[in-house]
Amino acid sequence: ENWNLVYDNQDNILYAIDFKDATTGFIGESEQVHYTNDGAKTWTTIDLPREAKGGNITDILYTKSKTLITTTNNYGERNT
């Protein structure tokens, strides 16, 4: 099996990743979360609330109730 580069961001380090299935997933980096629904072919940046900014996204969890939970190295934030 061969690997292909699907996301190249040399400015920030990816800290967290969570996929709910083969096509839908989230990645977290410095103050940003990105979303894909096409198997990582394209990524969209999610606009986080001001309270969720100010630290690196260190963990991501997408729940069955369609809630995205993120934590940073400063505090946690729940977004729906």
PDB file of N, CA and C in Angstrom:
ATOM      1  N   GLU A   1       0.841  -1.182   0.000  1.00  0.00           N
ATOM      2  CA  GLU A   1       0.000   0.000   0.000  1.00  0.00           C
ATOM      3  C   GLU A   1       0.882   1.240   0.000  1.00  0.00           C
ATOM      4  N   ASN A   2       0.528   2.202  -0.826  1.00  0.00           N
ATOM      5  CA  ASN A   2       1.280   3.446  -0.921  1.00  0.00           C
ATOM      6  C   ASN A   2       0.585   4.556  -0.153  1.00  0.00           C
ATOM      7  N   TRP A   3       1.383   5.474   0.376  1.00  0.00           N
ATOM      8  CA  TRP A   3       0.867   6.636   1.099  1.00  0.00           C
ATOM      9  C   TRP A   3       0.955   7.851   0.190  1.00  0.00           C
ATOM     10  N   ASN A   4      -0.059   8.720   0.259  1.00  0.00           N
ATOM     11  CA  ASN A   4      -0.075   9.960  -0.486  1.00  0.00           C
ATOM     12  C   ASN A   4      -0.231  11.128   0.475  1.00  0.00           C
ATOM     13  N   LEU A   5       0.508  12.201   0.249  1.00  0.00           N
ATOM     14  CA  LEU A   5       0.381  13.404   1.050  1.00  0.00           C
ATOM     15  C   LEU A   5      -0.946  14.075   0.724  1.00  0.00           C
ATOM     16  N   VAL A   6      -1.800  14.276   1.745  1.00  0.00           N
ATOM     17  CA  VAL A   6      -3.100  14.889   1.517  1.00  0.00           C
ATOM     18  C   VAL A   6      -3.248  16.215   2.244  1.00  0.00           C
ATOM     19  N   TYR A   7      -2.318  16.536   3.123  1.00  0.00           N
ATOM     20  CA  TYR A   7      -2.379  17.804   3.845  1.00  0.00           C
ATOM     21  C   TYR A   7      -0.952  18.256   4.109  1.00  0.00           C
ATOM     22  N   ASP A   8      -0.616  19.427   3.636  1.00  0.00           N
ATOM     23  CA  ASP A   8       0.741  19.931   3.801  1.00  0.00           C
ATOM     24  C   ASP A   8       0.679  21.336   4.372  1.00  0.00           C
ATOM     25  N   ASN A   9       0.967  21.454   5.646  1.00  0.00           N
ATOM     26  CA  ASN A   9       0.972  22.750   6.310  1.00  0.00           C
ATOM     27  C   ASN A   9       2.260  22.837   7.107  1.00  0.00           C
ATOM     28  N   GLN A  10       3.231  23.500   6.575  1.00  0.00           N
ATOM     29  CA  GLN A  10       4.539  23.561   7.203  1.00  0.00           C
ATOM     30  C   GLN A  10       4.602  24.597   8.319  1.00  0.00           C
ATOM     31  N   ASP A  11       3.562  25.421   8.448  1.00  0.00           N
ATOM     32  CA  ASP A  11       3.576  26.480   9.450  1.00  0.00           C
ATOM     33  C   ASP A  11       3.139  26.005  10.832  1.00  0.00           C
ATOM     34  N   ASN A  12       2.297  25.001  10.901  1.00  0.00           N
ATOM     35  CA  ASN A  12       1.758  24.539  12.183  1.00  0.00           C
ATOM     36  C   ASN A  12       1.936  23.034  12.341  1.00  0.00           C
ATOM     37  N   ILE A  13       1.946  22.604  13.574  1.00  0.00           N
ATOM     38  CA  ILE A  13       2.080  21.188  13.904  1.00  0.00           C
ATOM     39  C   ILE A  13       0.702  20.623  14.219  1.00  0.00           C
ATOM     40  N   LEU A  14       0.383  19.462  13.660  1.00  0.00           N
ATOM     41  CA  LEU A  14      -0.881  18.803  13.968  1.00  0.00           C
ATOM     42  C   LEU A  14      -0.756  18.092  15.314  1.00  0.00           C
ATOM     43  N   TYR A  15      -1.717  18.354  16.201  1.00  0.00           N
ATOM     44  CA  TYR A  15      -1.686  17.782  17.538  1.00  0.00           C
ATOM     45  C   TYR A  15      -2.766  16.727  17.770  1.00  0.00           C
ATOM     46  N   ALA A  16      -3.846  16.771  17.007  1.00  0.00           N
ATOM     47  CA  ALA A  16      -4.972  15.877  17.292  1.00  0.00           C
ATOM     48  C   ALA A  16      -5.679  15.505  15.994  1.00  0.00           C
ATOM     49  N   ILE A  17      -6.280  14.313  15.982  1.00  0.00           N
ATOM     50  CA  ILE A  17      -7.025  13.849  14.814  1.00  0.00           C
ATOM     51  C   ILE A  17      -8.154  12.936  15.286  1.00  0.00           C
ATOM     52  N   ASP A  18      -9.320  13.055  14.637  1.00  0.00           N
ATOM     53  CA  ASP A  18     -10.434  12.158  14.923  1.00  0.00           C
ATOM     54  C   ASP A  18     -11.278  12.007  13.660  1.00  0.00           C
ATOM     55  N   PHE A  19     -11.427  10.772  13.194  1.00  0.00           N
ATOM     56  CA  PHE A  19     -12.286  10.479  12.054  1.00  0.00           C
ATOM     57  C   PHE A  19     -13.492   9.699  12.531  1.00  0.00           C
ATOM     58  N   LYS A  20     -14.684  10.111  12.099  1.00  0.00           N
ATOM     59  CA  LYS A  20     -15.889   9.372  12.485  1.00  0.00           C
ATOM     60  C   LYS A  20     -16.145   8.210  11.528  1.00  0.00           C
ATOM     61  N   ASP A  21     -15.604   8.307  10.311  1.00  0.00           N
ATOM     62  CA  ASP A  21     -15.685   7.217   9.339  1.00  0.00           C
ATOM     63  C   ASP A  21     -14.581   7.446   8.303  1.00  0.00           C
ATOM     64  N   ALA A  22     -14.633   6.735   7.194  1.00  0.00           N
ATOM     65  CA  ALA A  22     -13.557   6.797   6.205  1.00  0.00           C
ATOM     66  C   ALA A  22     -13.477   8.134   5.471  1.00  0.00           C
ATOM     67  N   THR A  23     -14.530   8.933   5.515  1.00  0.00           N
ATOM     68  CA  THR A  23     -14.521  10.184   4.768  1.00  0.00           C
ATOM     69  C   THR A  23     -14.605  11.439   5.633  1.00  0.00           C
ATOM     70  N   THR A  24     -15.115  11.343   6.832  1.00  0.00           N
ATOM     71  CA  THR A  24     -15.363  12.519   7.671  1.00  0.00           C
ATOM     72  C   THR A  24     -14.415  12.547   8.856  1.00  0.00           C
ATOM     73  N   GLY A  25     -13.641  13.633   8.955  1.00  0.00           N
ATOM     74  CA  GLY A  25     -12.693  13.715  10.050  1.00  0.00           C
ATOM     75  C   GLY A  25     -12.292  15.136  10.390  1.00  0.00           C
ATOM     76  N   PHE A  26     -11.578  15.254  11.496  1.00  0.00           N
ATOM     77  CA  PHE A  26     -11.136  16.534  12.028  1.00  0.00           C
ATOM     78  C   PHE A  26      -9.667  16.431  12.422  1.00  0.00           C
ATOM     79  N   ILE A  27      -8.923  17.509  12.216  1.00  0.00           N
ATOM     80  CA  ILE A  27      -7.564  17.597  12.718  1.00  0.00           C
ATOM     81  C   ILE A  27      -7.415  18.911  13.478  1.00  0.00           C
ATOM     82  N   GLY A  28      -6.607  18.898  14.512  1.00  0.00           N
ATOM     83  CA  GLY A  28      -6.381  20.092  15.306  1.00  0.00           C
ATOM     84  C   GLY A  28      -4.921  20.492  15.276  1.00  0.00           C
ATOM     85  N   GLU A  29      -4.708  21.788  15.208  1.00  0.00           N
ATOM     86  CA  GLU A  29      -3.358  22.327  15.232  1.00  0.00           C
ATOM     87  C   GLU A  29      -3.365  23.564  16.118  1.00  0.00           C
ATOM     88  N   SER A  30      -2.428  24.428  15.924  1.00  0.00           N
ATOM     89  CA  SER A  30      -2.316  25.631  16.733  1.00  0.00           C
ATOM     90  C   SER A  30      -3.527  26.537  16.526  1.00  0.00           C
ATOM     91  N   GLU A  31      -4.451  26.520  17.483  1.00  0.00           N
ATOM     92  CA  GLU A  31      -5.650  27.373  17.506  1.00  0.00           C
ATOM     93  C   GLU A  31      -6.626  27.126  16.366  1.00  0.00           C
ATOM     94  N   GLN A  32      -6.500  26.035  15.626  1.00  0.00           N
ATOM     95  CA  GLN A  32      -7.405  25.784  14.517  1.00  0.00           C
ATOM     96  C   GLN A  32      -7.835  24.322  14.468  1.00  0.00           C
ATOM     97  N   VAL A  33      -9.053  24.119  13.956  1.00  0.00           N
ATOM     98  CA  VAL A  33      -9.546  22.780  13.652  1.00  0.00           C
ATOM     99  C   VAL A  33      -9.936  22.776  12.183  1.00  0.00           C
ATOM    100  N   HIS A  34      -9.557  21.704  11.484  1.00  0.00           N
ATOM    101  CA  HIS A  34      -9.899  21.557  10.077  1.00  0.00           C
ATOM    102  C   HIS A  34     -10.785  20.327   9.919  1.00  0.00           C
ATOM    103  N   TYR A  35     -11.697  20.372   8.939  1.00  0.00           N
ATOM    104  CA  TYR A  35     -12.717  19.358   8.730  1.00  0.00           C
ATOM    105  C   TYR A  35     -12.654  18.867   7.288  1.00  0.00           C
ATOM    106  N   THR A  36     -12.818  17.560   7.106  1.00  0.00           N
ATOM    107  CA  THR A  36     -12.940  16.988   5.767  1.00  0.00           C
ATOM    108  C   THR A  36     -14.167  16.080   5.717  1.00  0.00           C
ATOM    109  N   ASN A  37     -14.812  16.052   4.578  1.00  0.00           N
ATOM    110  CA  ASN A  37     -15.906  15.096   4.370  1.00  0.00           C
ATOM    111  C   ASN A  37     -15.731  14.344   3.053  1.00  0.00           C
ATOM    112  N   ASP A  38     -14.493  14.379   2.533  1.00  0.00           N
ATOM    113  CA  ASP A  38     -14.202  13.680   1.282  1.00  0.00           C
ATOM    114  C   ASP A  38     -12.950  12.810   1.396  1.00  0.00           C
ATOM    115  N   GLY A  39     -12.722  12.268   2.581  1.00  0.00           N
ATOM    116  CA  GLY A  39     -11.580  11.380   2.767  1.00  0.00           C
ATOM    117  C   GLY A  39     -10.240  12.075   2.770  1.00  0.00           C
ATOM    118  N   ALA A  40     -10.204  13.326   3.183  1.00  0.00           N
ATOM    119  CA  ALA A  40      -8.987  14.133   3.324  1.00  0.00           C
ATOM    120  C   ALA A  40      -8.468  14.687   2.001  1.00  0.00           C
ATOM    121  N   LYS A  41      -9.291  14.681   0.967  1.00  0.00           N
ATOM    122  CA  LYS A  41      -8.874  15.302  -0.286  1.00  0.00           C
ATOM    123  C   LYS A  41      -8.855  16.820  -0.147  1.00  0.00           C
ATOM    124  N   THR A  42      -9.834  17.361   0.572  1.00  0.00           N
ATOM    125  CA  THR A  42      -9.884  18.796   0.849  1.00  0.00           C
ATOM    126  C   THR A  42     -10.179  19.003   2.327  1.00  0.00           C
ATOM    127  N   TRP A  43      -9.768  20.159   2.833  1.00  0.00           N
ATOM    128  CA  TRP A  43      -9.963  20.508   4.244  1.00  0.00           C
ATOM    129  C   TRP A  43     -10.557  21.905   4.352  1.00  0.00           C
ATOM    130  N   THR A  44     -11.474  22.081   5.300  1.00  0.00           N
ATOM    131  CA  THR A  44     -12.086  23.371   5.582  1.00  0.00           C
ATOM    132  C   THR A  44     -11.763  23.750   7.016  1.00  0.00           C
ATOM    133  N   THR A  45     -11.352  24.994   7.233  1.00  0.00           N
ATOM    134  CA  THR A  45     -11.059  25.459   8.585  1.00  0.00           C
ATOM    135  C   THR A  45     -12.364  25.820   9.290  1.00  0.00           C
ATOM    136  N   ILE A  46     -12.542  25.316  10.498  1.00  0.00           N
ATOM    137  CA  ILE A  46     -13.715  25.619  11.316  1.00  0.00           C
ATOM    138  C   ILE A  46     -13.417  26.877  12.120  1.00  0.00           C
ATOM    139  N   ASP A  47     -14.331  27.834  12.086  1.00  0.00           N
ATOM    140  CA  ASP A  47     -14.173  29.062  12.857  1.00  0.00           C
ATOM    141  C   ASP A  47     -14.522  28.775  14.310  1.00  0.00           C
ATOM    142  N   LEU A  48     -13.521  28.704  15.158  1.00  0.00           N
ATOM    143  CA  LEU A  48     -13.731  28.408  16.574  1.00  0.00           C
ATOM    144  C   LEU A  48     -14.133  29.662  17.333  1.00  0.00           C
ATOM    145  N   PRO A  49     -14.897  29.504  18.416  1.00  0.00           N
ATOM    146  CA  PRO A  49     -15.221  30.667  19.243  1.00  0.00           C
ATOM    147  C   PRO A  49     -13.970  31.249  19.891  1.00  0.00           C
ATOM    148  N   ARG A  50     -14.028  32.511  20.218  1.00  0.00           N
ATOM    149  CA  ARG A  50     -12.882  33.211  20.809  1.00  0.00           C
ATOM    150  C   ARG A  50     -12.344  32.486  22.023  1.00  0.00           C
ATOM    151  N   GLU A  51     -13.223  31.908  22.829  1.00  0.00           N
ATOM    152  CA  GLU A  51     -12.814  31.222  24.057  1.00  0.00           C
ATOM    153  C   GLU A  51     -11.967  29.987  23.789  1.00  0.00           C
ATOM    154  N   ALA A  52     -12.074  29.434  22.596  1.00  0.00           N
ATOM    155  CA  ALA A  52     -11.324  28.219  22.269  1.00  0.00           C
ATOM    156  C   ALA A  52      -9.950  28.525  21.695  1.00  0.00           C
ATOM    157  N   LYS A  53      -9.661  29.790  21.482  1.00  0.00           N
ATOM    158  CA  LYS A  53      -8.378  30.175  20.912  1.00  0.00           C
ATOM    159  C   LYS A  53      -7.408  30.517  22.037  1.00  0.00           C
ATOM    160  N   GLY A  54      -6.145  30.560  21.721  1.00  0.00           N
ATOM    161  CA  GLY A  54      -5.139  30.920  22.707  1.00  0.00           C
ATOM    162  C   GLY A  54      -4.271  29.752  23.129  1.00  0.00           C
ATOM    163  N   GLY A  55      -4.430  28.624  22.475  1.00  0.00           N
ATOM    164  CA  GLY A  55      -3.608  27.467  22.789  1.00  0.00           C
ATOM    165  C   GLY A  55      -3.656  26.465  21.664  1.00  0.00           C
ATOM    166  N   ASN A  56      -2.798  25.476  21.714  1.00  0.00           N
ATOM    167  CA  ASN A  56      -2.794  24.421  20.710  1.00  0.00           C
ATOM    168  C   ASN A  56      -3.939  23.456  20.965  1.00  0.00           C
ATOM    169  N   ILE A  57      -4.613  23.040  19.892  1.00  0.00           N
ATOM    170  CA  ILE A  57      -5.668  22.033  20.004  1.00  0.00           C
ATOM    171  C   ILE A  57      -4.965  20.711  20.289  1.00  0.00           C
ATOM    172  N   THR A  58      -5.158  20.155  21.481  1.00  0.00           N
ATOM    173  CA  THR A  58      -4.423  18.960  21.886  1.00  0.00           C
ATOM    174  C   THR A  58      -5.244  17.680  21.798  1.00  0.00           C
ATOM    175  N   ASP A  59      -6.574  17.797  21.682  1.00  0.00           N
ATOM    176  CA  ASP A  59      -7.411  16.608  21.555  1.00  0.00           C
ATOM    177  C   ASP A  59      -8.720  16.991  20.889  1.00  0.00           C
ATOM    178  N   ILE A  60      -9.262  16.075  20.088  1.00  0.00           N
ATOM    179  CA  ILE A  60     -10.526  16.281  19.386  1.00  0.00           C
ATOM    180  C   ILE A  60     -11.363  15.025  19.546  1.00  0.00           C
ATOM    181  N   LEU A  61     -12.654  15.222  19.781  1.00  0.00           N
ATOM    182  CA  LEU A  61     -13.585  14.101  19.838  1.00  0.00           C
ATOM    183  C   LEU A  61     -14.873  14.523  19.153  1.00  0.00           C
ATOM    184  N   TYR A  62     -15.286  13.771  18.145  1.00  0.00           N
ATOM    185  CA  TYR A  62     -16.561  14.003  17.468  1.00  0.00           C
ATOM    186  C   TYR A  62     -17.526  12.938  17.968  1.00  0.00           C
ATOM    187  N   THR A  63     -18.578  13.347  18.649  1.00  0.00           N
ATOM    188  CA  THR A  63     -19.481  12.394  19.295  1.00  0.00           C
ATOM    189  C   THR A  63     -20.614  11.972  18.366  1.00  0.00           C
ATOM    190  N   LYS A  64     -21.328  10.933  18.764  1.00  0.00           N
ATOM    191  CA  LYS A  64     -22.462  10.444  17.986  1.00  0.00           C
ATOM    192  C   LYS A  64     -23.586  11.474  17.902  1.00  0.00           C
ATOM    193  N   SER A  65     -23.644  12.384  18.871  1.00  0.00           N
ATOM    194  CA  SER A  65     -24.663  13.433  18.847  1.00  0.00           C
ATOM    195  C   SER A  65     -24.222  14.653  18.044  1.00  0.00           C
ATOM    196  N   LYS A  66     -23.204  14.475  17.196  1.00  0.00           N
ATOM    197  CA  LYS A  66     -22.679  15.521  16.312  1.00  0.00           C
ATOM    198  C   LYS A  66     -22.139  16.719  17.087  1.00  0.00           C
ATOM    199  N   THR A  67     -21.491  16.422  18.196  1.00  0.00           N
ATOM    200  CA  THR A  67     -20.832  17.444  18.995  1.00  0.00           C
ATOM    201  C   THR A  67     -19.331  17.296  18.824  1.00  0.00           C
ATOM    202  N   LEU A  68     -18.660  18.396  18.565  1.00  0.00           N
ATOM    203  CA  LEU A  68     -17.208  18.403  18.453  1.00  0.00           C
ATOM    204  C   LEU A  68     -16.651  18.947  19.759  1.00  0.00           C
ATOM    205  N   ILE A  69     -15.863  18.136  20.443  1.00  0.00           N
ATOM    206  CA  ILE A  69     -15.245  18.542  21.704  1.00  0.00           C
ATOM    207  C   ILE A  69     -13.752  18.695  21.452  1.00  0.00           C
ATOM    208  N   THR A  70     -13.227  19.867  21.793  1.00  0.00           N
ATOM    209  CA  THR A  70     -11.801  20.113  21.647  1.00  0.00           C
ATOM    210  C   THR A  70     -11.215  20.502  22.991  1.00  0.00           C
ATOM    211  N   THR A  71      -9.963  20.161  23.193  1.00  0.00           N
ATOM    212  CA  THR A  71      -9.233  20.664  24.352  1.00  0.00           C
ATOM    213  C   THR A  71      -7.963  21.338  23.858  1.00  0.00           C
ATOM    214  N   THR A  72      -7.538  22.314  24.605  1.00  0.00           N
ATOM    215  CA  THR A  72      -6.293  23.001  24.277  1.00  0.00           C
ATOM    216  C   THR A  72      -5.343  22.859  25.451  1.00  0.00           C
ATOM    217  N   ASN A  73      -4.142  23.341  25.278  1.00  0.00           N
ATOM    218  CA  ASN A  73      -3.216  23.295  26.395  1.00  0.00           C
ATOM    219  C   ASN A  73      -3.510  24.421  27.397  1.00  0.00           C
ATOM    220  N   ASN A  74      -4.644  25.157  27.171  1.00  0.00           N
ATOM    221  CA  ASN A  74      -5.102  26.160  28.128  1.00  0.00           C
ATOM    222  C   ASN A  74      -6.371  25.728  28.854  1.00  0.00           C
ATOM    223  N   TYR A  75      -7.375  25.188  28.112  1.00  0.00           N
ATOM    224  CA  TYR A  75      -8.657  24.793  28.683  1.00  0.00           C
ATOM    225  C   TYR A  75      -9.470  24.022  27.647  1.00  0.00           C
ATOM    226  N   GLY A  76     -10.650  23.567  28.000  1.00  0.00           N
ATOM    227  CA  GLY A  76     -11.494  22.818  27.079  1.00  0.00           C
ATOM    228  C   GLY A  76     -12.635  23.665  26.561  1.00  0.00           C
ATOM    229  N   GLU A  77     -13.214  23.264  25.439  1.00  0.00           N
ATOM    230  CA  GLU A  77     -14.331  23.973  24.830  1.00  0.00           C
ATOM    231  C   GLU A  77     -15.219  22.957  24.150  1.00  0.00           C
ATOM    232  N   ARG A  78     -16.536  23.124  24.278  1.00  0.00           N
ATOM    233  CA  ARG A  78     -17.490  22.229  23.646  1.00  0.00           C
ATOM    234  C   ARG A  78     -18.211  23.008  22.560  1.00  0.00           C
ATOM    235  N   ASN A  79     -18.213  22.496  21.330  1.00  0.00           N
ATOM    236  CA  ASN A  79     -18.862  23.152  20.203  1.00  0.00           C
ATOM    237  C   ASN A  79     -19.831  22.181  19.546  1.00  0.00           C
ATOM    238  N   THR A  80     -21.004  22.668  19.171  1.00  0.00           N
ATOM    239  CA  THR A  80     -21.967  21.822  18.488  1.00  0.00           C
ATOM    240  C   THR A  80     -22.293  22.391  17.124  1.00  0.00           C
TER     241      THR A  80
END
